[in-house]
Amino acid sequence: MNKRQKSQYLFRNRWIDRQRIVRNMEAFQDLIVIVLCFGLFAYMVMQLWEIFTELTLPLDHQQVTAKILFLLILVELFRLLMVYLQEHSIAVGVAVEVSIVSVLREVIVHGALEITWVQAASICGLLFILGALLLVCAKTPHMDHMINKTKHSALNHSDDEQQENGNKMSHSTQYEEIVN
């Protein structure tokens, strides 16, 4: 009987490769995200068309501003999906930006004067926390960037070792020349 590899497991007397399953599931997730991107893009175009058609009517500045901010939220969500497709991870900074714009949009739509002081304090607290989280995200390097730096520093370290070995070799050949 063959010994199983670590990436395989037995199911109904058949070896199933986990890595192949994971690759297929990731491809399926990418397909779902691509469909979401197309749907979101189509919805953004419809919203943009609605904004332009409303400009011909008498303007309600509060509603137009709310719709423009909603369109910006959709653009940020689209950017979040694009980052996910490229890196296969959620960009927390972009998600926090979307949250901040969403909260501000709600304040604009409902009016700052129409909300109670408890709601205003809650919104201020939420914006403070989201701002702090955005600051932390901006100061913390991304994992991919950290991995690249680690690889780069490992390469530099091996280059430095090669240079040192080369210097030792050149010193040893110089020593041999002096001795001879």
Coordinates of C-alpha atoms in Angstrom, one line a residue:
M1 CA 0.0 0.0 0.0
N2 CA 1.3 3.4 -1.0
K3 CA 2.0 5.9 1.7
R4 CA -0.1 9.1 1.4
Q5 CA 1.5 12.5 0.8
K6 CA 0.8 15.2 3.3
S7 CA -1.4 17.1 0.9
Q8 CA -3.7 14.1 0.3
Y9 CA -6.3 12.4 2.4
L10 CA -8.4 9.3 2.0
F11 CA -12.1 9.6 1.2
R12 CA -14.1 6.6 0.0
N13 CA -11.0 4.7 -0.7
R14 CA -9.7 7.4 -3.1
W15 CA -6.8 9.8 -2.5
I16 CA -8.0 13.4 -2.8
D17 CA -5.4 16.2 -3.3
R18 CA -6.1 19.1 -1.0
Q19 CA -3.9 21.5 -2.9
R20 CA -5.9 20.9 -6.1
I21 CA -9.2 21.5 -4.2
V22 CA -7.9 24.7 -2.7
R23 CA -6.7 25.9 -6.1
N24 CA -10.1 25.2 -7.6
M25 CA -11.9 26.9 -4.7
E26 CA -9.7 30.0 -5.1
A27 CA -10.4 30.1 -8.8
F28 CA -14.2 29.9 -8.0
Q29 CA -13.9 32.7 -5.5
D30 CA -12.0 34.8 -8.1
L31 CA -14.9 34.2 -10.5
I32 CA -17.4 35.3 -7.9
V33 CA -15.4 38.5 -7.2
I34 CA -15.2 39.2 -11.0
V35 CA -18.9 38.8 -11.3
L36 CA -19.4 41.2 -8.3
C37 CA -17.0 43.7 -10.0
F38 CA -19.0 43.7 -13.2
G39 CA -22.3 44.0 -11.3
L40 CA -20.9 46.8 -9.2
F41 CA -19.5 48.6 -12.3
A42 CA -22.9 48.4 -14.0
Y43 CA -24.6 49.7 -10.9
M44 CA -22.2 52.6 -10.7
V45 CA -22.9 53.5 -14.3
M46 CA -26.7 53.5 -13.6
Q47 CA -26.2 55.7 -10.5
L48 CA -24.0 58.1 -12.5
W49 CA -26.7 58.3 -15.2
E50 CA -29.3 59.0 -12.6
I51 CA -27.2 61.8 -11.1
F52 CA -26.8 63.4 -14.6
T53 CA -30.6 63.1 -15.3
E54 CA -31.4 64.8 -11.9
L55 CA -29.2 67.7 -12.8
T56 CA -31.7 68.8 -15.3
L57 CA -34.5 69.0 -12.7
P58 CA -34.6 71.5 -9.8
L59 CA -31.7 70.6 -7.5
D60 CA -32.1 69.2 -4.0
H61 CA -28.5 69.8 -2.9
Q62 CA -28.7 67.3 0.0
Q63 CA -29.9 64.5 -2.2
V64 CA -27.4 65.2 -5.0
T65 CA -24.6 65.3 -2.4
A66 CA -25.8 62.0 -0.9
K67 CA -25.9 60.3 -4.3
I68 CA -22.4 61.6 -5.2
L69 CA -21.1 60.3 -1.9
F70 CA -22.9 57.0 -2.5
L71 CA -21.2 56.8 -5.9
L72 CA -17.8 57.4 -4.2
I73 CA -18.6 54.6 -1.8
L74 CA -19.3 52.3 -4.7
V75 CA -16.0 53.3 -6.3
E76 CA -14.1 52.5 -3.1
L77 CA -15.9 49.1 -2.9
F78 CA -14.9 48.4 -6.5
R79 CA -11.3 49.3 -5.5
L80 CA -11.5 46.9 -2.6
L81 CA -12.6 44.1 -4.9
M82 CA -9.7 44.9 -7.3
V83 CA -7.2 44.7 -4.4
Y84 CA -8.7 41.4 -3.3
L85 CA -8.4 40.0 -6.9
Q86 CA -4.7 41.1 -7.0
E87 CA -3.5 40.2 -3.5
H88 CA -6.2 37.7 -2.3
S89 CA -6.5 39.6 0.9
I90 CA -8.8 42.4 2.1
A91 CA -7.2 45.8 2.3
V92 CA -8.3 47.0 5.7
G93 CA -7.3 50.6 5.0
V94 CA -9.7 50.7 2.0
A95 CA -12.5 49.1 4.0
V96 CA -12.0 51.7 6.8
E97 CA -12.1 54.5 4.2
V98 CA -15.4 53.1 2.9
S99 CA -16.8 53.0 6.4
I100 CA -15.8 56.6 7.1
V101 CA -17.4 57.9 3.9
S102 CA -20.5 55.8 4.6
V103 CA -20.9 57.3 8.1
L104 CA -20.4 60.8 6.8
R105 CA -22.9 60.2 4.0
E106 CA -25.5 59.2 6.5
V107 CA -24.9 62.3 8.5
I108 CA -25.2 64.4 5.4
V109 CA -28.4 62.6 4.3
H110 CA -30.1 62.9 7.7
G111 CA -28.7 66.3 8.5
A112 CA -26.4 67.0 11.4
L113 CA -29.0 69.2 13.1
E114 CA -31.7 66.4 13.0
I115 CA -29.8 63.8 15.0
T116 CA -29.8 63.6 18.8
W117 CA -26.8 64.2 20.9
V118 CA -26.4 60.5 21.7
Q119 CA -26.3 59.7 18.0
A120 CA -23.8 62.5 17.4
A121 CA -21.6 61.3 20.2
S122 CA -21.8 57.8 18.9
I123 CA -20.9 59.0 15.4
C124 CA -18.0 61.0 16.8
G125 CA -16.8 57.9 18.7
L126 CA -17.1 55.7 15.6
L127 CA -15.3 58.2 13.4
F128 CA -12.5 58.6 16.0
I129 CA -12.0 54.8 16.2
L130 CA -12.1 54.5 12.4
G131 CA -9.6 57.3 12.1
A132 CA -7.3 55.7 14.6
L133 CA -7.6 52.4 12.7
L134 CA -6.8 54.1 9.4
L135 CA -3.8 55.7 11.0
V136 CA -2.6 52.3 12.3
C137 CA -3.2 50.8 8.8
A138 CA -1.2 53.6 7.2
K139 CA 1.7 53.2 9.6
T140 CA 1.8 49.3 9.4
P141 CA 3.5 47.9 6.4
H142 CA 1.4 45.4 4.4
M143 CA 2.3 41.7 4.8
D144 CA 3.3 41.4 1.1
H145 CA 5.6 44.4 1.5
M146 CA 7.1 42.8 4.6
I147 CA 7.6 39.5 2.8
N148 CA 9.3 41.3 -0.1
K149 CA 11.5 43.2 2.3
T150 CA 12.5 40.0 4.0
K151 CA 13.4 38.3 0.7
H152 CA 15.2 41.5 -0.4
S153 CA 17.2 41.6 2.9
A154 CA 18.0 37.9 2.6
L155 CA 19.2 38.5 -0.9
N156 CA 21.3 41.5 0.2
H157 CA 22.7 39.4 3.1
S158 CA 23.8 36.7 0.7
D159 CA 25.3 39.4 -1.7
D160 CA 27.1 40.8 1.3
E161 CA 28.4 37.4 2.2
Q162 CA 29.5 36.8 -1.4
Q163 CA 31.3 40.2 -1.4
E164 CA 33.0 39.3 1.9
N165 CA 34.1 36.0 0.5
G166 CA 35.2 37.7 -2.7
N167 CA 37.2 40.1 -0.6
K168 CA 38.7 37.3 1.4
M169 CA 39.6 35.5 -1.9
S170 CA 41.2 38.7 -3.3
H171 CA 43.1 39.2 0.0
S172 CA 44.2 35.6 -0.1
T173 CA 45.4 35.9 -3.7
Q174 CA 47.1 39.1 -2.9
Y175 CA 48.8 37.4 0.1
E176 CA 49.8 34.5 -2.2
E177 CA 51.3 37.0 -4.7
I178 CA 53.2 38.8 -1.9
V179 CA 54.5 35.5 -0.5
N180 CA 55.5 34.2 -4.0

